[in-house]
Amino acid sequence: MKARLTHGWKIAVATLAVVSVASCGLESGGALPLSVNPGSIQPIPELQGVKVTVGSKDFTEQIVLGYIIEFALSAAGADVRDLTNIQGSNSTRDAQLNGQVDVTYEYTGTGWINYLGNETPVPDPRAQYEATRDADLATHDMVWSDPAPMNNTYALAMSRDTATRTGVKTISDYARLVESDPGAAVTCVETEFNVRQDGYPGLAAKYGFDAGRSQRSILQSGIIYQATADGDQCKFGEVFTTDGRIIALDLVLLDDDLAFFPKYNPAIVVKKNFSQAHPEISQVMAPISALLTNDVITEMNRQVDVDGREPADVARDWLVSEGFVTVG
Protein backbone atom coordinates (compact mmCIF):
# COMPACT_ATOMS: atom_id res chain seq x y z
CA MET A 1 0.00 0.00 0.00
CA LYS A 2 0.90 3.66 -0.16
CA ALA A 3 3.92 5.00 1.68
CA ARG A 4 5.25 8.53 1.97
CA LEU A 5 7.38 10.41 4.49
CA THR A 6 9.05 13.63 3.50
CA HIS A 7 11.67 14.25 6.17
CA GLY A 8 14.71 12.09 6.79
CA TRP A 9 14.37 12.24 10.55
CA LYS A 10 10.87 10.79 10.35
CA ILE A 11 12.15 7.91 8.26
CA ALA A 12 14.91 7.27 10.77
CA VAL A 13 12.55 7.34 13.74
CA ALA A 14 10.04 5.10 11.97
CA THR A 15 12.77 2.63 11.01
CA LEU A 16 13.97 2.49 14.61
CA ALA A 17 10.43 1.87 15.81
CA VAL A 18 9.94 -0.98 13.36
CA VAL A 19 13.24 -2.58 14.38
CA SER A 20 12.23 -2.28 18.03
CA VAL A 21 8.87 -3.91 17.41
CA ALA A 22 10.41 -6.75 15.42
CA SER A 23 13.25 -7.48 17.80
CA CYS A 24 13.28 -6.52 21.47
CA GLY A 25 9.72 -5.21 21.71
CA LEU A 26 8.50 -1.72 22.54
CA GLU A 27 6.45 -0.53 25.48
CA SER A 28 5.77 2.93 24.08
CA GLY A 29 6.45 4.86 20.91
CA GLY A 30 7.56 8.42 20.37
CA ALA A 31 5.98 11.72 21.34
CA LEU A 32 3.27 13.33 19.23
CA PRO A 33 4.74 15.57 16.53
CA LEU A 34 2.14 18.32 17.13
CA SER A 35 0.04 19.45 20.06
CA VAL A 36 -3.72 19.93 20.24
CA ASN A 37 -6.21 21.39 22.69
CA PRO A 38 -9.76 20.25 23.42
CA GLY A 39 -12.56 21.16 21.05
CA SER A 40 -15.78 19.19 20.93
CA ILE A 41 -13.58 16.43 22.37
CA GLN A 42 -13.27 17.44 26.00
CA PRO A 43 -10.96 15.95 28.63
CA ILE A 44 -12.38 12.72 30.03
CA PRO A 45 -11.44 12.01 33.66
CA GLU A 46 -11.18 8.26 33.04
CA LEU A 47 -8.55 8.87 30.33
CA GLN A 48 -6.42 11.40 32.17
CA GLY A 49 -2.82 10.20 32.03
CA VAL A 50 -3.72 6.79 30.60
CA LYS A 51 -0.85 5.59 28.42
CA VAL A 52 -2.09 4.72 24.94
CA THR A 53 0.21 3.64 22.11
CA VAL A 54 -1.27 4.21 18.66
CA GLY A 55 0.00 2.19 15.71
CA SER A 56 -0.43 2.29 11.95
CA LYS A 57 0.95 0.68 8.85
CA ASP A 58 3.46 2.39 6.60
CA PHE A 59 1.36 4.08 3.90
CA THR A 60 -0.11 7.53 3.70
CA GLU A 61 -3.72 6.79 4.58
CA GLN A 62 -2.81 4.64 7.57
CA ILE A 63 -0.36 7.22 8.90
CA VAL A 64 -3.01 9.95 8.57
CA LEU A 65 -5.57 7.75 10.34
CA GLY A 66 -3.05 6.98 13.07
CA TYR A 67 -2.47 10.66 13.72
CA ILE A 68 -6.21 11.27 13.80
CA ILE A 69 -6.48 8.74 16.64
CA GLU A 70 -3.52 10.26 18.44
CA PHE A 71 -4.73 13.86 18.36
CA ALA A 72 -8.27 12.88 19.33
CA LEU A 73 -7.16 10.84 22.35
CA SER A 74 -4.63 13.51 23.33
CA ALA A 75 -7.43 16.09 23.41
CA ALA A 76 -9.36 13.68 25.64
CA GLY A 77 -6.46 13.66 28.10
CA ALA A 78 -4.65 10.41 27.33
CA ASP A 79 -0.86 10.13 27.42
CA VAL A 80 -0.50 9.18 23.76
CA ARG A 81 2.57 7.58 22.23
CA ASP A 82 3.18 7.54 18.48
CA LEU A 83 4.01 4.22 16.81
CA THR A 84 2.72 4.97 13.32
CA ASN A 85 4.51 3.79 10.16
CA ILE A 86 5.09 0.13 11.06
CA GLN A 87 6.13 -1.81 7.97
CA GLY A 88 3.37 -4.06 6.68
CA SER A 89 0.04 -5.42 7.89
CA ASN A 90 1.43 -8.49 9.64
CA SER A 91 4.01 -6.51 11.65
CA THR A 92 1.34 -4.05 12.76
CA ARG A 93 -1.01 -6.85 13.74
CA ASP A 94 1.71 -8.71 15.64
CA ALA A 95 2.60 -5.52 17.52
CA GLN A 96 -1.01 -5.21 18.64
CA LEU A 97 -1.43 -8.86 19.54
CA ASN A 98 1.76 -8.63 21.61
CA GLY A 99 0.59 -5.50 23.43
CA GLN A 100 3.06 -3.08 21.86
CA VAL A 101 0.22 -1.22 20.14
CA ASP A 102 -3.03 -0.43 21.95
CA VAL A 103 -5.18 1.18 19.25
CA THR A 104 -5.19 1.22 15.48
CA TYR A 105 -7.47 1.63 12.50
CA GLU A 106 -7.72 -1.72 10.70
CA TYR A 107 -9.63 -2.64 7.55
CA THR A 108 -12.44 -5.17 7.63
CA GLY A 109 -11.23 -6.92 4.46
CA THR A 110 -7.72 -7.29 5.83
CA GLY A 111 -9.08 -8.71 9.07
CA TRP A 112 -11.37 -11.16 7.33
CA ILE A 113 -8.92 -12.39 4.69
CA ASN A 114 -5.44 -11.95 6.11
CA TYR A 115 -5.84 -12.31 9.86
CA LEU A 116 -8.75 -14.74 9.99
CA GLY A 117 -7.73 -16.86 7.01
CA ASN A 118 -10.90 -16.65 4.91
CA GLU A 119 -10.59 -16.82 1.13
CA THR A 120 -14.02 -15.49 0.17
CA PRO A 121 -15.04 -11.93 1.12
CA VAL A 122 -18.53 -11.08 2.29
CA PRO A 123 -20.06 -8.80 -0.40
CA ASP A 124 -22.19 -6.63 1.89
CA PRO A 125 -19.96 -4.20 3.83
CA ARG A 126 -21.99 -4.35 7.05
CA ALA A 127 -22.10 -8.12 6.96
CA GLN A 128 -18.34 -8.18 6.24
CA TYR A 129 -17.74 -6.01 9.30
CA GLU A 130 -19.98 -8.07 11.57
CA ALA A 131 -18.41 -11.34 10.46
CA THR A 132 -14.92 -9.94 11.06
CA ARG A 133 -15.89 -8.40 14.40
CA ASP A 134 -17.40 -11.60 15.75
CA ALA A 135 -14.69 -13.95 14.51
CA ASP A 136 -11.76 -11.77 15.63
CA LEU A 137 -13.25 -11.36 19.09
CA ALA A 138 -13.80 -15.10 19.44
CA THR A 139 -10.40 -16.05 18.02
CA HIS A 140 -8.03 -13.30 19.13
CA ASP A 141 -9.89 -11.23 21.78
CA MET A 142 -9.83 -8.21 19.47
CA VAL A 143 -12.67 -5.67 19.69
CA TRP A 144 -13.81 -3.87 16.54
CA SER A 145 -15.80 -0.64 16.81
CA ASP A 146 -18.28 0.41 14.14
CA PRO A 147 -16.45 1.07 10.87
CA ALA A 148 -16.09 4.28 8.90
CA PRO A 149 -18.10 4.58 5.66
CA MET A 150 -14.94 4.92 3.53
CA ASN A 151 -13.85 1.85 1.56
CA ASN A 152 -10.17 1.75 0.62
CA THR A 153 -10.24 -1.33 -1.55
CA TYR A 154 -7.82 -2.51 -4.20
CA ALA A 155 -8.29 -1.70 -7.87
CA LEU A 156 -6.43 -1.97 -11.16
CA ALA A 157 -5.83 1.28 -12.99
CA MET A 158 -4.52 2.43 -16.37
CA SER A 159 -3.84 5.68 -18.18
CA ARG A 160 -6.46 7.06 -20.54
CA ASP A 161 -4.09 6.34 -23.41
CA THR A 162 -3.86 2.67 -22.39
CA ALA A 163 -7.64 2.51 -22.06
CA THR A 164 -8.06 3.88 -25.58
CA ARG A 165 -5.43 1.63 -27.17
CA THR A 166 -6.51 -1.62 -25.49
CA GLY A 167 -10.26 -1.07 -25.18
CA VAL A 168 -10.08 -2.50 -21.66
CA LYS A 169 -12.87 -1.36 -19.36
CA THR A 170 -13.31 -4.23 -16.91
CA ILE A 171 -11.06 -6.72 -15.16
CA SER A 172 -12.65 -9.39 -17.35
CA ASP A 173 -11.30 -7.45 -20.36
CA TYR A 174 -7.93 -7.29 -18.65
CA ALA A 175 -7.96 -11.06 -18.03
CA ARG A 176 -8.56 -11.71 -21.72
CA LEU A 177 -5.69 -9.37 -22.62
CA VAL A 178 -3.33 -11.20 -20.24
CA GLU A 179 -4.16 -14.48 -21.98
CA SER A 180 -3.98 -13.16 -25.55
CA ASP A 181 -1.14 -10.62 -25.35
CA PRO A 182 0.73 -10.59 -22.01
CA GLY A 183 3.14 -7.93 -23.22
CA ALA A 184 0.28 -5.48 -23.67
CA ALA A 185 -0.88 -6.11 -20.10
CA VAL A 186 2.33 -5.57 -18.11
CA THR A 187 1.13 -4.89 -14.58
CA CYS A 188 2.94 -3.18 -11.72
CA VAL A 189 2.15 -4.36 -8.21
CA GLU A 190 3.69 -4.10 -4.78
CA THR A 191 5.18 -7.11 -3.00
CA GLU A 192 2.29 -7.67 -0.59
CA PHE A 193 -0.42 -7.51 -3.27
CA ASN A 194 1.55 -9.98 -5.39
CA VAL A 195 1.14 -12.74 -2.79
CA ARG A 196 -2.04 -11.92 -0.83
CA GLN A 197 -5.13 -14.01 -1.38
CA ASP A 198 -7.11 -10.79 -1.72
CA GLY A 199 -4.45 -9.62 -4.17
CA TYR A 200 -3.13 -10.86 -7.50
CA PRO A 201 -3.28 -14.66 -6.96
CA GLY A 202 -6.92 -14.50 -5.89
CA LEU A 203 -7.73 -12.06 -8.69
CA ALA A 204 -6.34 -14.46 -11.29
CA ALA A 205 -8.30 -17.37 -9.83
CA LYS A 206 -11.55 -15.38 -9.72
CA TYR A 207 -11.25 -14.10 -13.28
CA GLY A 208 -9.91 -17.35 -14.70
CA PHE A 209 -6.59 -16.27 -16.15
CA ASP A 210 -3.16 -17.81 -15.65
CA ALA A 211 -1.17 -15.64 -13.29
CA GLY A 212 1.96 -17.35 -14.58
CA ARG A 213 1.36 -15.86 -18.06
CA SER A 214 1.05 -12.31 -16.80
CA GLN A 215 4.04 -10.03 -16.91
CA ARG A 216 4.41 -8.20 -13.59
CA SER A 217 6.87 -5.71 -12.18
CA ILE A 218 7.24 -5.37 -8.41
CA LEU A 219 7.50 -1.72 -7.43
CA GLN A 220 7.02 0.37 -4.33
CA SER A 221 3.45 1.57 -4.07
CA GLY A 222 4.36 5.23 -4.37
CA ILE A 223 6.06 4.61 -7.73
CA ILE A 224 3.24 2.60 -9.28
CA TYR A 225 0.85 5.53 -9.73
CA GLN A 226 3.20 7.69 -11.78
CA ALA A 227 4.57 4.71 -13.71
CA THR A 228 1.03 3.66 -14.63
CA ALA A 229 0.18 7.21 -15.72
CA ASP A 230 3.30 7.25 -17.91
CA GLY A 231 2.25 3.92 -19.44
CA ASP A 232 5.72 2.70 -20.40
CA GLN A 233 6.89 0.39 -17.63
CA CYS A 234 3.36 -0.19 -16.33
CA LYS A 235 0.39 -0.61 -18.64
CA PHE A 236 -1.72 -1.41 -15.60
CA GLY A 237 -1.09 -0.83 -11.92
CA GLU A 238 -2.36 -1.84 -8.51
CA VAL A 239 -3.94 1.15 -6.78
CA PHE A 240 -6.20 1.98 -3.86
CA THR A 241 -9.53 3.59 -4.46
CA THR A 242 -9.10 6.39 -1.91
CA ASP A 243 -5.69 7.50 -3.18
CA GLY A 244 -5.63 11.16 -4.23
CA ARG A 245 -3.18 10.44 -7.05
CA ILE A 246 -5.87 8.66 -9.06
CA ILE A 247 -7.57 11.99 -9.73
CA ALA A 248 -4.36 14.01 -9.89
CA LEU A 249 -2.84 11.71 -12.56
CA ASP A 250 -6.14 11.13 -14.41
CA LEU A 251 -5.96 7.37 -13.99
CA VAL A 252 -8.86 5.16 -15.10
CA LEU A 253 -10.06 2.40 -12.78
CA LEU A 254 -11.02 -0.97 -14.24
CA ASP A 255 -14.50 -2.11 -13.26
CA ASP A 256 -14.31 -5.09 -10.87
CA ASP A 257 -17.20 -6.70 -12.76
CA LEU A 258 -17.08 -9.98 -10.81
CA ALA A 259 -16.83 -8.14 -7.46
CA PHE A 260 -13.63 -9.86 -6.38
CA PHE A 261 -12.06 -7.25 -4.13
CA PRO A 262 -13.31 -7.26 -0.53
CA LYS A 263 -14.67 -4.20 1.26
CA TYR A 264 -12.02 -2.42 3.29
CA ASN A 265 -13.81 -0.22 5.80
CA PRO A 266 -11.50 0.96 8.59
CA ALA A 267 -12.55 0.47 12.19
CA ILE A 268 -10.96 1.18 15.54
CA VAL A 269 -9.50 -2.09 16.87
CA VAL A 270 -8.45 -2.61 20.49
CA LYS A 271 -7.58 -5.69 22.52
CA LYS A 272 -10.46 -6.89 24.67
CA ASN A 273 -8.80 -6.25 28.03
CA PHE A 274 -7.77 -2.73 26.98
CA SER A 275 -11.24 -2.02 25.62
CA GLN A 276 -12.86 -3.16 28.86
CA ALA A 277 -10.49 -0.99 30.89
CA HIS A 278 -10.95 2.08 28.68
CA PRO A 279 -14.31 2.01 26.85
CA GLU A 280 -14.06 5.79 26.49
CA ILE A 281 -11.62 5.33 23.59
CA SER A 282 -14.25 3.94 21.24
CA GLN A 283 -16.68 6.63 22.42
CA VAL A 284 -14.24 9.40 21.52
CA MET A 285 -13.53 7.91 18.11
CA ALA A 286 -17.10 7.04 17.06
CA PRO A 287 -18.13 10.50 15.74
CA ILE A 288 -14.80 10.85 13.97
CA SER A 289 -15.10 7.52 12.18
CA ALA A 290 -18.63 8.43 11.08
CA LEU A 291 -17.25 11.39 9.08
CA LEU A 292 -14.49 9.46 7.29
CA THR A 293 -16.02 9.09 3.83
CA ASN A 294 -14.19 8.27 0.62
CA ASP A 295 -14.19 11.94 -0.40
CA VAL A 296 -12.80 13.06 2.97
CA ILE A 297 -9.93 10.57 3.15
CA THR A 298 -9.12 10.90 -0.56
CA GLU A 299 -8.64 14.64 -0.11
CA MET A 300 -6.38 14.09 2.91
CA ASN A 301 -4.36 11.50 0.98
CA ARG A 302 -4.09 13.93 -1.95
CA GLN A 303 -2.70 16.66 0.29
CA VAL A 304 0.08 14.34 1.41
CA ASP A 305 0.90 12.49 -1.81
CA VAL A 306 0.32 15.29 -4.33
CA ASP A 307 0.84 18.52 -2.39
CA GLY A 308 3.65 17.13 -0.24
CA ARG A 309 2.16 18.04 3.14
CA GLU A 310 3.04 16.15 6.31
CA PRO A 311 0.48 13.51 7.41
CA ALA A 312 0.39 14.92 10.94
CA ASP A 313 -0.43 18.41 9.68
CA VAL A 314 -3.18 17.10 7.42
CA ALA A 315 -4.73 14.99 10.18
CA ARG A 316 -4.68 17.80 12.72
CA ASP A 317 -6.05 20.38 10.28
CA TRP A 318 -8.99 18.11 9.44
CA LEU A 319 -9.81 17.54 13.12
CA VAL A 320 -9.63 21.30 13.68
CA SER A 321 -11.88 21.97 10.66
CA GLU A 322 -14.49 19.62 12.10
CA GLY A 323 -14.23 21.19 15.55
CA PHE A 324 -12.99 18.06 17.31
CA VAL A 325 -9.79 19.74 18.52
CA THR A 326 -8.30 23.22 18.62
CA VAL A 327 -4.77 24.59 18.47
CA GLY A 328 -3.41 27.29 20.72
Coordinates of C-alpha atoms in Angstrom, one line a residue:
M1 CA 0.0 0.0 0.0
K2 CA 0.9 3.7 -0.2
A3 CA 3.9 5.0 1.7
R4 CA 5.3 8.5 2.0
L5 CA 7.4 10.4 4.5
T6 CA 9.0 13.6 3.5
H7 CA 11.7 14.3 6.2
G8 CA 14.7 12.1 6.8
W9 CA 14.4 12.2 10.6
K10 CA 10.9 10.8 10.3
I11 CA 12.1 7.9 8.3
A12 CA 14.9 7.3 10.8
V13 CA 12.6 7.3 13.7
A14 CA 10.0 5.1 12.0
T15 CA 12.8 2.6 11.0
L16 CA 14.0 2.5 14.6
A17 CA 10.4 1.9 15.8
V18 CA 9.9 -1.0 13.4
V19 CA 13.2 -2.6 14.4
S20 CA 12.2 -2.3 18.0
V21 CA 8.9 -3.9 17.4
A22 CA 10.4 -6.7 15.4
S23 CA 13.3 -7.5 17.8
C24 CA 13.3 -6.5 21.5
G25 CA 9.7 -5.2 21.7
L26 CA 8.5 -1.7 22.5
E27 CA 6.5 -0.5 25.5
S28 CA 5.8 2.9 24.1
G29 CA 6.4 4.9 20.9
G30 CA 7.6 8.4 20.4
A31 CA 6.0 11.7 21.3
L32 CA 3.3 13.3 19.2
P33 CA 4.7 15.6 16.5
L34 CA 2.1 18.3 17.1
S35 CA 0.0 19.5 20.1
V36 CA -3.7 19.9 20.2
N37 CA -6.2 21.4 22.7
P38 CA -9.8 20.2 23.4
G39 CA -12.6 21.2 21.0
S40 CA -15.8 19.2 20.9
I41 CA -13.6 16.4 22.4
Q42 CA -13.3 17.4 26.0
P43 CA -11.0 15.9 28.6
I44 CA -12.4 12.7 30.0
P45 CA -11.4 12.0 33.7
E46 CA -11.2 8.3 33.0
L47 CA -8.6 8.9 30.3
Q48 CA -6.4 11.4 32.2
G49 CA -2.8 10.2 32.0
V50 CA -3.7 6.8 30.6
K51 CA -0.8 5.6 28.4
V52 CA -2.1 4.7 24.9
T53 CA 0.2 3.6 22.1
V54 CA -1.3 4.2 18.7
G55 CA 0.0 2.2 15.7
S56 CA -0.4 2.3 12.0
K57 CA 1.0 0.7 8.8
D58 CA 3.5 2.4 6.6
F59 CA 1.4 4.1 3.9
T60 CA -0.1 7.5 3.7
E61 CA -3.7 6.8 4.6
Q62 CA -2.8 4.6 7.6
I63 CA -0.4 7.2 8.9
V64 CA -3.0 9.9 8.6
L65 CA -5.6 7.8 10.3
G66 CA -3.1 7.0 13.1
Y67 CA -2.5 10.7 13.7
I68 CA -6.2 11.3 13.8
I69 CA -6.5 8.7 16.6
E70 CA -3.5 10.3 18.4
F71 CA -4.7 13.9 18.4
A72 CA -8.3 12.9 19.3
L73 CA -7.2 10.8 22.3
S74 CA -4.6 13.5 23.3
A75 CA -7.4 16.1 23.4
A76 CA -9.4 13.7 25.6
G77 CA -6.5 13.7 28.1
A78 CA -4.7 10.4 27.3
D79 CA -0.9 10.1 27.4
V80 CA -0.5 9.2 23.8
R81 CA 2.6 7.6 22.2
D82 CA 3.2 7.5 18.5
L83 CA 4.0 4.2 16.8
T84 CA 2.7 5.0 13.3
N85 CA 4.5 3.8 10.2
I86 CA 5.1 0.1 11.1
Q87 CA 6.1 -1.8 8.0
G88 CA 3.4 -4.1 6.7
S89 CA 0.0 -5.4 7.9
N90 CA 1.4 -8.5 9.6
S91 CA 4.0 -6.5 11.6
T92 CA 1.3 -4.1 12.8
R93 CA -1.0 -6.9 13.7
D94 CA 1.7 -8.7 15.6
A95 CA 2.6 -5.5 17.5
Q96 CA -1.0 -5.2 18.6
L97 CA -1.4 -8.9 19.5
N98 CA 1.8 -8.6 21.6
G99 CA 0.6 -5.5 23.4
Q100 CA 3.1 -3.1 21.9
V101 CA 0.2 -1.2 20.1
D102 CA -3.0 -0.4 21.9
V103 CA -5.2 1.2 19.3
T104 CA -5.2 1.2 15.5
Y105 CA -7.5 1.6 12.5
E106 CA -7.7 -1.7 10.7
Y107 CA -9.6 -2.6 7.5
T108 CA -12.4 -5.2 7.6
G109 CA -11.2 -6.9 4.5
T110 CA -7.7 -7.3 5.8
G111 CA -9.1 -8.7 9.1
W112 CA -11.4 -11.2 7.3
I113 CA -8.9 -12.4 4.7
N114 CA -5.4 -12.0 6.1
Y115 CA -5.8 -12.3 9.9
L116 CA -8.8 -14.7 10.0
G117 CA -7.7 -16.9 7.0
N118 CA -10.9 -16.6 4.9
E119 CA -10.6 -16.8 1.1
T120 CA -14.0 -15.5 0.2
P121 CA -15.0 -11.9 1.1
V122 CA -18.5 -11.1 2.3
P123 CA -20.1 -8.8 -0.4
D124 CA -22.2 -6.6 1.9
P125 CA -20.0 -4.2 3.8
R126 CA -22.0 -4.3 7.0
A127 CA -22.1 -8.1 7.0
Q128 CA -18.3 -8.2 6.2
Y129 CA -17.7 -6.0 9.3
E130 CA -20.0 -8.1 11.6
A131 CA -18.4 -11.3 10.5
T132 CA -14.9 -9.9 11.1
R133 CA -15.9 -8.4 14.4
D134 CA -17.4 -11.6 15.8
A135 CA -14.7 -14.0 14.5
D136 CA -11.8 -11.8 15.6
L137 CA -13.3 -11.4 19.1
A138 CA -13.8 -15.1 19.4
T139 CA -10.4 -16.1 18.0
H140 CA -8.0 -13.3 19.1
D141 CA -9.9 -11.2 21.8
M142 CA -9.8 -8.2 19.5
V143 CA -12.7 -5.7 19.7
W144 CA -13.8 -3.9 16.5
S145 CA -15.8 -0.6 16.8
D146 CA -18.3 0.4 14.1
P147 CA -16.4 1.1 10.9
A148 CA -16.1 4.3 8.9
P149 CA -18.1 4.6 5.7
M150 CA -14.9 4.9 3.5
N151 CA -13.8 1.9 1.6
N152 CA -10.2 1.8 0.6
T153 CA -10.2 -1.3 -1.6
Y154 CA -7.8 -2.5 -4.2
A155 CA -8.3 -1.7 -7.9
L156 CA -6.4 -2.0 -11.2
A157 CA -5.8 1.3 -13.0
M158 CA -4.5 2.4 -16.4
S159 CA -3.8 5.7 -18.2
R160 CA -6.5 7.1 -20.5
D161 CA -4.1 6.3 -23.4
T162 CA -3.9 2.7 -22.4
A163 CA -7.6 2.5 -22.1
T164 CA -8.1 3.9 -25.6
R165 CA -5.4 1.6 -27.2
T166 CA -6.5 -1.6 -25.5
G167 CA -10.3 -1.1 -25.2
V168 CA -10.1 -2.5 -21.7
K169 CA -12.9 -1.4 -19.4
T170 CA -13.3 -4.2 -16.9
I171 CA -11.1 -6.7 -15.2
S172 CA -12.7 -9.4 -17.4
D173 CA -11.3 -7.4 -20.4
Y174 CA -7.9 -7.3 -18.7
A175 CA -8.0 -11.1 -18.0
R176 CA -8.6 -11.7 -21.7
L177 CA -5.7 -9.4 -22.6
V178 CA -3.3 -11.2 -20.2
E179 CA -4.2 -14.5 -22.0
S180 CA -4.0 -13.2 -25.5
D181 CA -1.1 -10.6 -25.4
P182 CA 0.7 -10.6 -22.0
G183 CA 3.1 -7.9 -23.2
A184 CA 0.3 -5.5 -23.7
A185 CA -0.9 -6.1 -20.1
V186 CA 2.3 -5.6 -18.1
T187 CA 1.1 -4.9 -14.6
C188 CA 2.9 -3.2 -11.7
V189 CA 2.2 -4.4 -8.2
E190 CA 3.7 -4.1 -4.8
T191 CA 5.2 -7.1 -3.0
E192 CA 2.3 -7.7 -0.6
F193 CA -0.4 -7.5 -3.3
N194 CA 1.5 -10.0 -5.4
V195 CA 1.1 -12.7 -2.8
R196 CA -2.0 -11.9 -0.8
Q197 CA -5.1 -14.0 -1.4
D198 CA -7.1 -10.8 -1.7
G199 CA -4.4 -9.6 -4.2
Y200 CA -3.1 -10.9 -7.5
P201 CA -3.3 -14.7 -7.0
G202 CA -6.9 -14.5 -5.9
L203 CA -7.7 -12.1 -8.7
A204 CA -6.3 -14.5 -11.3
A205 CA -8.3 -17.4 -9.8
K206 CA -11.6 -15.4 -9.7
Y207 CA -11.2 -14.1 -13.3
G208 CA -9.9 -17.4 -14.7
F209 CA -6.6 -16.3 -16.1
D210 CA -3.2 -17.8 -15.7
A211 CA -1.2 -15.6 -13.3
G212 CA 2.0 -17.3 -14.6
R213 CA 1.4 -15.9 -18.1
S214 CA 1.1 -12.3 -16.8
Q215 CA 4.0 -10.0 -16.9
R216 CA 4.4 -8.2 -13.6
S217 CA 6.9 -5.7 -12.2
I218 CA 7.2 -5.4 -8.4
L219 CA 7.5 -1.7 -7.4
Q220 CA 7.0 0.4 -4.3
S221 CA 3.5 1.6 -4.1
G222 CA 4.4 5.2 -4.4
I223 CA 6.1 4.6 -7.7
I224 CA 3.2 2.6 -9.3
Y225 CA 0.9 5.5 -9.7
Q226 CA 3.2 7.7 -11.8
A227 CA 4.6 4.7 -13.7
T228 CA 1.0 3.7 -14.6
A229 CA 0.2 7.2 -15.7
D230 CA 3.3 7.2 -17.9
G231 CA 2.2 3.9 -19.4
D232 CA 5.7 2.7 -20.4
Q233 CA 6.9 0.4 -17.6
C234 CA 3.4 -0.2 -16.3
K235 CA 0.4 -0.6 -18.6
F236 CA -1.7 -1.4 -15.6
G237 CA -1.1 -0.8 -11.9
E238 CA -2.4 -1.8 -8.5
V239 CA -3.9 1.2 -6.8
F240 CA -6.2 2.0 -3.9
T241 CA -9.5 3.6 -4.5
T242 CA -9.1 6.4 -1.9
D243 CA -5.7 7.5 -3.2
G244 CA -5.6 11.2 -4.2
R245 CA -3.2 10.4 -7.1
I246 CA -5.9 8.7 -9.1
I247 CA -7.6 12.0 -9.7
A248 CA -4.4 14.0 -9.9
L249 CA -2.8 11.7 -12.6
D250 CA -6.1 11.1 -14.4
L251 CA -6.0 7.4 -14.0
V252 CA -8.9 5.2 -15.1
L253 CA -10.1 2.4 -12.8
L254 CA -11.0 -1.0 -14.2
D255 CA -14.5 -2.1 -13.3
D256 CA -14.3 -5.1 -10.9
D257 CA -17.2 -6.7 -12.8
L258 CA -17.1 -10.0 -10.8
A259 CA -16.8 -8.1 -7.5
F260 CA -13.6 -9.9 -6.4
F261 CA -12.1 -7.2 -4.1
P262 CA -13.3 -7.3 -0.5
K263 CA -14.7 -4.2 1.3
Y264 CA -12.0 -2.4 3.3
N265 CA -13.8 -0.2 5.8
P266 CA -11.5 1.0 8.6
A267 CA -12.6 0.5 12.2
I268 CA -11.0 1.2 15.5
V269 CA -9.5 -2.1 16.9
V270 CA -8.5 -2.6 20.5
K271 CA -7.6 -5.7 22.5
K272 CA -10.5 -6.9 24.7
N273 CA -8.8 -6.3 28.0
F274 CA -7.8 -2.7 27.0
S275 CA -11.2 -2.0 25.6
Q276 CA -12.9 -3.2 28.9
A277 CA -10.5 -1.0 30.9
H278 CA -11.0 2.1 28.7
P279 CA -14.3 2.0 26.9
E280 CA -14.1 5.8 26.5
I281 CA -11.6 5.3 23.6
S282 CA -14.2 3.9 21.2
Q283 CA -16.7 6.6 22.4
V284 CA -14.2 9.4 21.5
M285 CA -13.5 7.9 18.1
A286 CA -17.1 7.0 17.1
P287 CA -18.1 10.5 15.7
I288 CA -14.8 10.9 14.0
S289 CA -15.1 7.5 12.2
A290 CA -18.6 8.4 11.1
L291 CA -17.2 11.4 9.1
L292 CA -14.5 9.5 7.3
T293 CA -16.0 9.1 3.8
N294 CA -14.2 8.3 0.6
D295 CA -14.2 11.9 -0.4
V296 CA -12.8 13.1 3.0
I297 CA -9.9 10.6 3.1
T298 CA -9.1 10.9 -0.6
E299 CA -8.6 14.6 -0.1
M300 CA -6.4 14.1 2.9
N301 CA -4.4 11.5 1.0
R302 CA -4.1 13.9 -1.9
Q303 CA -2.7 16.7 0.3
V304 CA 0.1 14.3 1.4
D305 CA 0.9 12.5 -1.8
V306 CA 0.3 15.3 -4.3
D307 CA 0.8 18.5 -2.4
G308 CA 3.6 17.1 -0.2
R309 CA 2.2 18.0 3.1
E310 CA 3.0 16.2 6.3
P311 CA 0.5 13.5 7.4
A312 CA 0.4 14.9 10.9
D313 CA -0.4 18.4 9.7
V314 CA -3.2 17.1 7.4
A315 CA -4.7 15.0 10.2
R316 CA -4.7 17.8 12.7
D317 CA -6.0 20.4 10.3
W318 CA -9.0 18.1 9.4
L319 CA -9.8 17.5 13.1
V320 CA -9.6 21.3 13.7
S321 CA -11.9 22.0 10.7
E322 CA -14.5 19.6 12.1
G323 CA -14.2 21.2 15.5
F324 CA -13.0 18.1 17.3
V325 CA -9.8 19.7 18.5
T326 CA -8.3 23.2 18.6
V327 CA -4.8 24.6 18.5
G328 CA -3.4 27.3 20.7

